[in-house]
Coordinates of C-alpha atoms in Angstrom, one line a residue:
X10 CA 94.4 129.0 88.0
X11 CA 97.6 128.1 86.0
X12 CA 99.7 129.3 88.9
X13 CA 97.4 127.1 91.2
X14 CA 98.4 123.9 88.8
X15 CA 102.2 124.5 89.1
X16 CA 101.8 125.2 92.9
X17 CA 99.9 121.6 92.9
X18 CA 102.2 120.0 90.5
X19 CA 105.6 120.7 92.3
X20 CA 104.1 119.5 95.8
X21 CA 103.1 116.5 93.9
X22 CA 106.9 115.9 92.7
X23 CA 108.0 116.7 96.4
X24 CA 105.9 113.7 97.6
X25 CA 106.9 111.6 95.0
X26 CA 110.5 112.3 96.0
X27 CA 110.4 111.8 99.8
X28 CA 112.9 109.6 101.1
X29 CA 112.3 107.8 104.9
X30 CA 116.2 107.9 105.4
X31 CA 119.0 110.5 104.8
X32 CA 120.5 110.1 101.1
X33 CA 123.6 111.4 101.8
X34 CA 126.0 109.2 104.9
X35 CA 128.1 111.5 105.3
X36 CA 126.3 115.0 106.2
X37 CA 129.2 116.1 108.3
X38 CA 131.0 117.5 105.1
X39 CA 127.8 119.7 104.0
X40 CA 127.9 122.7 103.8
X41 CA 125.7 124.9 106.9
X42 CA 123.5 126.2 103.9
X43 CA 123.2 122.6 102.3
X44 CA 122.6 121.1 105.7
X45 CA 120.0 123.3 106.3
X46 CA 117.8 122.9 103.5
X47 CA 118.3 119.4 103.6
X48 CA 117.0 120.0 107.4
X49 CA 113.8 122.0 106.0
X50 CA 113.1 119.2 103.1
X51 CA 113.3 116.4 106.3
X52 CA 110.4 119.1 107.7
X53 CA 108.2 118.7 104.7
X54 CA 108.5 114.9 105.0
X55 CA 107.8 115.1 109.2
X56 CA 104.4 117.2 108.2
X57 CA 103.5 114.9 105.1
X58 CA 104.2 111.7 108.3
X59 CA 102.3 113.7 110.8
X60 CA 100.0 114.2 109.0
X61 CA 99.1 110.3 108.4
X62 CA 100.6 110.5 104.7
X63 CA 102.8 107.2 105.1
X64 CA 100.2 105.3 107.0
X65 CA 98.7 102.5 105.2
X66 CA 94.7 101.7 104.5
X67 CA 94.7 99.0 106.7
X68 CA 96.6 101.2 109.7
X69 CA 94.0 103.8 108.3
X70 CA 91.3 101.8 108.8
X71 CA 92.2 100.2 112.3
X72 CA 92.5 103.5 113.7
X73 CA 89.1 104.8 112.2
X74 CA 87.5 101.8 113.9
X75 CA 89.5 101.2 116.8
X76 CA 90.4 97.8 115.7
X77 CA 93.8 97.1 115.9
X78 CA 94.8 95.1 112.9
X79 CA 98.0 92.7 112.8
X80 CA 98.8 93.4 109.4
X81 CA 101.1 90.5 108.8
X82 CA 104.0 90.4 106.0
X83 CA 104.6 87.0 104.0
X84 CA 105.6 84.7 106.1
X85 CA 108.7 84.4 104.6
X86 CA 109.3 87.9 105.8
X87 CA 108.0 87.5 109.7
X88 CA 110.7 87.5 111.9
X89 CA 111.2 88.8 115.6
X90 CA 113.2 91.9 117.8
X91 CA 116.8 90.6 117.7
X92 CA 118.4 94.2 118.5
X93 CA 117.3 97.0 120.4
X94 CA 118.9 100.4 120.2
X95 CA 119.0 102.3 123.4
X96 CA 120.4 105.4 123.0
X97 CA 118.4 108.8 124.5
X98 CA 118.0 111.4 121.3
X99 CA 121.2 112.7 119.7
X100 CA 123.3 110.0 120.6
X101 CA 124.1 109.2 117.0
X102 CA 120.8 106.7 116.3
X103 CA 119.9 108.0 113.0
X104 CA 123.7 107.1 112.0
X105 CA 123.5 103.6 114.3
X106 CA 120.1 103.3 112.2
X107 CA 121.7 103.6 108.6
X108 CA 124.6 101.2 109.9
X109 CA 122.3 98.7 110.9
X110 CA 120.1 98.6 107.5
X111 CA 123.3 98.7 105.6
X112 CA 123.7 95.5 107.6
X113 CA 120.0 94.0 106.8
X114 CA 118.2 94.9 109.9
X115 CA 114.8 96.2 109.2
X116 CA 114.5 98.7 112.0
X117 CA 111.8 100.6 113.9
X118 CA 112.8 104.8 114.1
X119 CA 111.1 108.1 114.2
X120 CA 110.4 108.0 110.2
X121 CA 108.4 104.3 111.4
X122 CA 106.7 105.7 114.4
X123 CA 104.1 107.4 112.2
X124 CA 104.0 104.7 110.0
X125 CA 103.0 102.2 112.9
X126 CA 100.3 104.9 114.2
X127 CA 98.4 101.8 115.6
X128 CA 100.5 99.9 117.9
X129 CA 102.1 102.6 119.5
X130 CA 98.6 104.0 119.8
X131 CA 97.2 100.5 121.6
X132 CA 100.4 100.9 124.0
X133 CA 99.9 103.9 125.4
X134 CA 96.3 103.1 125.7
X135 CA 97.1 99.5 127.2
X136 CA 95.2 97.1 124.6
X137 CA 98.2 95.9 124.2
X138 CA 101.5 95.3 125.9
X139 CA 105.1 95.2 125.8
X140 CA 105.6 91.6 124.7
X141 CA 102.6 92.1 122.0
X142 CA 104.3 95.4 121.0
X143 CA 107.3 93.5 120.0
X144 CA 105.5 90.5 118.7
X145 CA 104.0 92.7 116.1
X146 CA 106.9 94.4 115.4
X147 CA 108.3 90.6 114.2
X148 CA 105.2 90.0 112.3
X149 CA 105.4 93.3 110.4
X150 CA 109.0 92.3 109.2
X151 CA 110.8 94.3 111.6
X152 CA 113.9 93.1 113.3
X153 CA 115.3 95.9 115.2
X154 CA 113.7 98.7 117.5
X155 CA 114.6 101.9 118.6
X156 CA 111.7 102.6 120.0
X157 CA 112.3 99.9 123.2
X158 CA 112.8 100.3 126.9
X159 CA 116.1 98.5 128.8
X160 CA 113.3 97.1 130.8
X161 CA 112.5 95.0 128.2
X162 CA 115.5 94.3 126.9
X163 CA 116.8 92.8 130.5
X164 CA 113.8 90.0 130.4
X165 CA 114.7 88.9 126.8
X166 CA 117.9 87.0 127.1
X167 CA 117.7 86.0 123.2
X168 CA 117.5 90.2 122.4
X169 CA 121.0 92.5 121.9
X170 CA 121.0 95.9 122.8
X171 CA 123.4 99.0 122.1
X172 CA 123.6 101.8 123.9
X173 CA 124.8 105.4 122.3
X174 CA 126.4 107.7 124.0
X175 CA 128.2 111.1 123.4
X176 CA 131.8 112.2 124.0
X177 CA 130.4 113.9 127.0
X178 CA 127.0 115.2 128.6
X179 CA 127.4 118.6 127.5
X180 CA 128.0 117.6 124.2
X181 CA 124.5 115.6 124.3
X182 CA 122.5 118.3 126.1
X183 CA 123.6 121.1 123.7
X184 CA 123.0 118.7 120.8
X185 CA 119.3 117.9 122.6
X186 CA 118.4 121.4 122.9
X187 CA 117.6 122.1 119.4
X188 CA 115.3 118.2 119.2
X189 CA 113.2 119.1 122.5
X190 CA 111.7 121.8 120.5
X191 CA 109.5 119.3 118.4
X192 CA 107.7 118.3 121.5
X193 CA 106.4 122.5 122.0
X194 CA 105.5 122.5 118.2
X195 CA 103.1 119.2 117.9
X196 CA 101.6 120.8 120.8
X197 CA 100.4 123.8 118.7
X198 CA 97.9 124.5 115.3
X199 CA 97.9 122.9 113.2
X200 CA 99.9 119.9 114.4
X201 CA 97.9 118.9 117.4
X202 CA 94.8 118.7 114.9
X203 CA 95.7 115.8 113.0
X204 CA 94.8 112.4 114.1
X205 CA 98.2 110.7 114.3
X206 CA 99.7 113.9 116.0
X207 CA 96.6 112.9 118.6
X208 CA 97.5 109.1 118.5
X209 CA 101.0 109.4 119.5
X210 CA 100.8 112.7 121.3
X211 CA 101.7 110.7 125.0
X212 CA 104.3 108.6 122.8
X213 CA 106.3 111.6 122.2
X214 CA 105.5 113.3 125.2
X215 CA 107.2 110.5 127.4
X216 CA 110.2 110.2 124.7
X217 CA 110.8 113.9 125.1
X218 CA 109.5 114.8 128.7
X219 CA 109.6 112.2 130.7
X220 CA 113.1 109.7 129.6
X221 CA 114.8 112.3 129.4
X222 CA 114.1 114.1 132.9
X223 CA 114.2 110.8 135.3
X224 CA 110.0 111.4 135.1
X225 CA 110.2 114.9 135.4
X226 CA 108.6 116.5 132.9
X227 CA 109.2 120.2 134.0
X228 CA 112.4 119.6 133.7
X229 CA 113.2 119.0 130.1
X230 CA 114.5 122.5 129.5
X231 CA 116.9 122.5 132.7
X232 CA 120.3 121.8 131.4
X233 CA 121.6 120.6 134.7
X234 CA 118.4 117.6 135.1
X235 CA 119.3 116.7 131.3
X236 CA 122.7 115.9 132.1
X237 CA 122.6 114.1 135.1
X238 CA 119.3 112.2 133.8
X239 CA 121.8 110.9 131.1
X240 CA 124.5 110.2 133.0
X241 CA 122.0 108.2 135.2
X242 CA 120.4 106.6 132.6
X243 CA 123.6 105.3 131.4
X244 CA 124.3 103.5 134.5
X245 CA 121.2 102.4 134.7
X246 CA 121.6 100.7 131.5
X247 CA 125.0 99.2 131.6
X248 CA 123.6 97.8 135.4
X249 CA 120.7 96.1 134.1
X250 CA 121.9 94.6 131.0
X251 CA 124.8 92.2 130.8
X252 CA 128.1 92.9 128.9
X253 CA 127.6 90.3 126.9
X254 CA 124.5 91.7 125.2
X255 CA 125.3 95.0 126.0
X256 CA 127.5 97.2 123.1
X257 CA 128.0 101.0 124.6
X258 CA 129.0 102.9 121.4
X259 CA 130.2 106.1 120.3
X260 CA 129.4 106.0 116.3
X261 CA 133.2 108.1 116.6
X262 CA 134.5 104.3 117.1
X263 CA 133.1 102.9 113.7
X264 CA 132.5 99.6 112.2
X265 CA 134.6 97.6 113.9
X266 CA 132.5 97.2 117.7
X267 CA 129.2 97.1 115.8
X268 CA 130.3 94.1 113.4
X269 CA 132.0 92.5 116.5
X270 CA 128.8 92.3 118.7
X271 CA 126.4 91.7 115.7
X272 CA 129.2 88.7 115.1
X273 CA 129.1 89.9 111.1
X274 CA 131.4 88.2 109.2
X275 CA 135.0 90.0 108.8
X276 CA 134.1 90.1 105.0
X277 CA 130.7 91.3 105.1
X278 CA 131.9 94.1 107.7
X279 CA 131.4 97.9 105.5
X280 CA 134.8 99.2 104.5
X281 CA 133.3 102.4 103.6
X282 CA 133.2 105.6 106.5
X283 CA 130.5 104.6 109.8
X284 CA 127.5 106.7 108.5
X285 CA 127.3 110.4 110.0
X286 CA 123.9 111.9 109.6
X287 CA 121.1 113.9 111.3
X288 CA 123.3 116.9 112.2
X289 CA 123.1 119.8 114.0
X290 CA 122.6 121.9 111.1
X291 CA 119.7 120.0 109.4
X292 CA 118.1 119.3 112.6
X293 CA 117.9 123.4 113.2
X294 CA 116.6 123.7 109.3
X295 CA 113.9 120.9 110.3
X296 CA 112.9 122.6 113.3
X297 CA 112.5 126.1 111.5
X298 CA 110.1 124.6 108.9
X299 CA 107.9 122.7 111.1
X300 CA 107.9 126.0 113.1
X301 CA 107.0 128.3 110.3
X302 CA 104.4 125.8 109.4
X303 CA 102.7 127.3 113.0
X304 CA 102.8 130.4 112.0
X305 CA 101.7 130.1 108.0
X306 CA 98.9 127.5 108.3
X307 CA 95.7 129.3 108.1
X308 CA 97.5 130.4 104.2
X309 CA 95.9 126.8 103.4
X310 CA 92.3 127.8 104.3
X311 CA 93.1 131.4 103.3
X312 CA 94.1 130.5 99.6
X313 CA 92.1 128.3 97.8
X314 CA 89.3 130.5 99.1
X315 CA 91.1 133.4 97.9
X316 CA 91.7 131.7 94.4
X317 CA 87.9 130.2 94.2
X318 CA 86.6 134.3 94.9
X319 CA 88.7 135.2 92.0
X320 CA 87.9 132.7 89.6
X321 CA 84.0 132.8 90.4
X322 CA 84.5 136.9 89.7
X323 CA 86.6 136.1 85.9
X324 CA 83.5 133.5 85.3
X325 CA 80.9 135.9 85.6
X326 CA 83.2 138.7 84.2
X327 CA 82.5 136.3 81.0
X328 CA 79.0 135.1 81.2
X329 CA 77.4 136.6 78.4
X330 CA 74.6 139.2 79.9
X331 CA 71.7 140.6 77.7
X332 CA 70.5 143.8 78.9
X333 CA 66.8 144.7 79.1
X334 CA 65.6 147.8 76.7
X335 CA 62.4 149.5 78.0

């Protein structure tokens, strides 16, 4: 029992510590070893979000009863989209991400998708759509979305949008082969049991699958398809948006670009280092976690059953029996 409290009691302090960002900007100059357990920790907070741990009541409680609930901020607070990133995975968005907070953006990522279960839940499902999306995006105090297709983008004149690319296509594929994985492992026990694995199950799907392959799912393994997908999507981009709400950025460049489009003030531009996170390293420790998670799962049934059977059997070893004399 006592090693059963100190079990609960430092998974308790873990929760309590979980951070939605990165804590250190510059995770280039880790260490492998450091960087991956930093990678493993960001797995225990992807299982605590999968499994519906940063969603709030009233999210809860939409999704129980299929109501999709607005959940307004103050009003003070509402606002609308006013930058879109649209960079495929491992283009530097985490780091773009940071940059832009540091800024004053509120912005929609991976750590928010599981914290907006709902709306991403009523898109795929079509109860709501694009233009609602983003509405509600606005009204939740959100500013900025990564989570936005060019398509978009191209119809909202009033909307700015930056593209992030790589220093070349192999760099991005090789980079991208270590992400796709997460896509195989919601797919198994015990992820694809938990109801917001289930709500945004064709979310991640077509964010993994289908951008990234030109709609060929099949494909997002084949180096060759990944490469020319991005290369495609790239043009298709820079084609559809014009340059002067377009910002095609290599986080390598720094400040300068992003402060220059975002028309931030000389003096309020960062002077520190453009933020470098989210790398290779801690993305293989996060992806080793959430893997051994598949493998060690049925431990949390296997356990506390195991603990209650020995406790019942030190109980009765105590019970005070009186014996019968004939």
């Amino acid at each position: 029992m006592k090693c059963l409290h100190m079990v609960s009691i430092f998974v308790l302090f873990l929760i309590r510590l979980t951070a939605a960002r990165p804590d250190v900007l510059y995770e280039q100059n880790l260490a492998y070893a450091n960087a991956f357990c930093k990678g493993a920790y960001v797995g225990f907070e992807t299982l605590l979000s999968l499994m519906g741990y940063y969603e709030s009541d009233e999210i809860k409680e939409g999704m129980t009863s299929g109501e999709l609930i607005i959940n307004e901020v103050d009003e003070d607070d509402r606002t609308q989209i006013q930058v879109v990133g649209l960079g495929l995975g491992r283009t530097g968005t985490t780091s773009l991400v940071m940059a832009l907070e540091m800024l004053g953006y509120s912005v929609v990522h991976d750590d928010e998708q599981t914290e907006l279960t709902d709306i991403f839940y009523a898109v795929t499902e079509e109860t709501i759509d694009s233009d609602e999306f983003h509405e509600i995006l606005g009204l939740r105090g959100y500013n900025a979305s990564f989570k936005t297709e060019y398509e978009w983008v191209q119809s909202h004149e009033e909307v700015k949008a930056i593209l992030t690319v790589r220093d070349t296509p192999e760099k991005y594929v090789n980079s991208w082969s270590i992400a796709v994985g997460f896509v195989d492992i919601v797919e198994q026990i015990p992820f694809r049991w938990m109801p917001s694995v289930r709500a945004l199950r064709q979310s991640i799907f077509n964010e993994f699958k289908v951008e990234t392959t030109d709609g060929n799912p099949d494909d997002y393994l084949n180096p060759e398809a990944l490469k020319r997908t991005y290369l495609e999507y790239i043009e298709e981009v820079q084609a559809a948006i014009p340059s002067e709400r377009l910002l095609t950025f290599n986080v390598k460049q720094g400040w300068a670009p992003i402060c220059e489009f975002l028309e931030v003030q000389q003096s309020d531009c960062p002077t520190i280092p453009f933020p470098h996170v989210h790398t290779r390293a801690k993305l293989e420790g996060e992806m080793f976690f959430l893997r051994m998670i598949t493998f060690i799962w049925p431990l949390a049934i296997i356990l506390p059953f195991y603990c209650l059977m020995k406790c019942g059997k030190l109980v009765i070893e105590k019970l005070p029996f009186k014996t019968k004399c004939d």
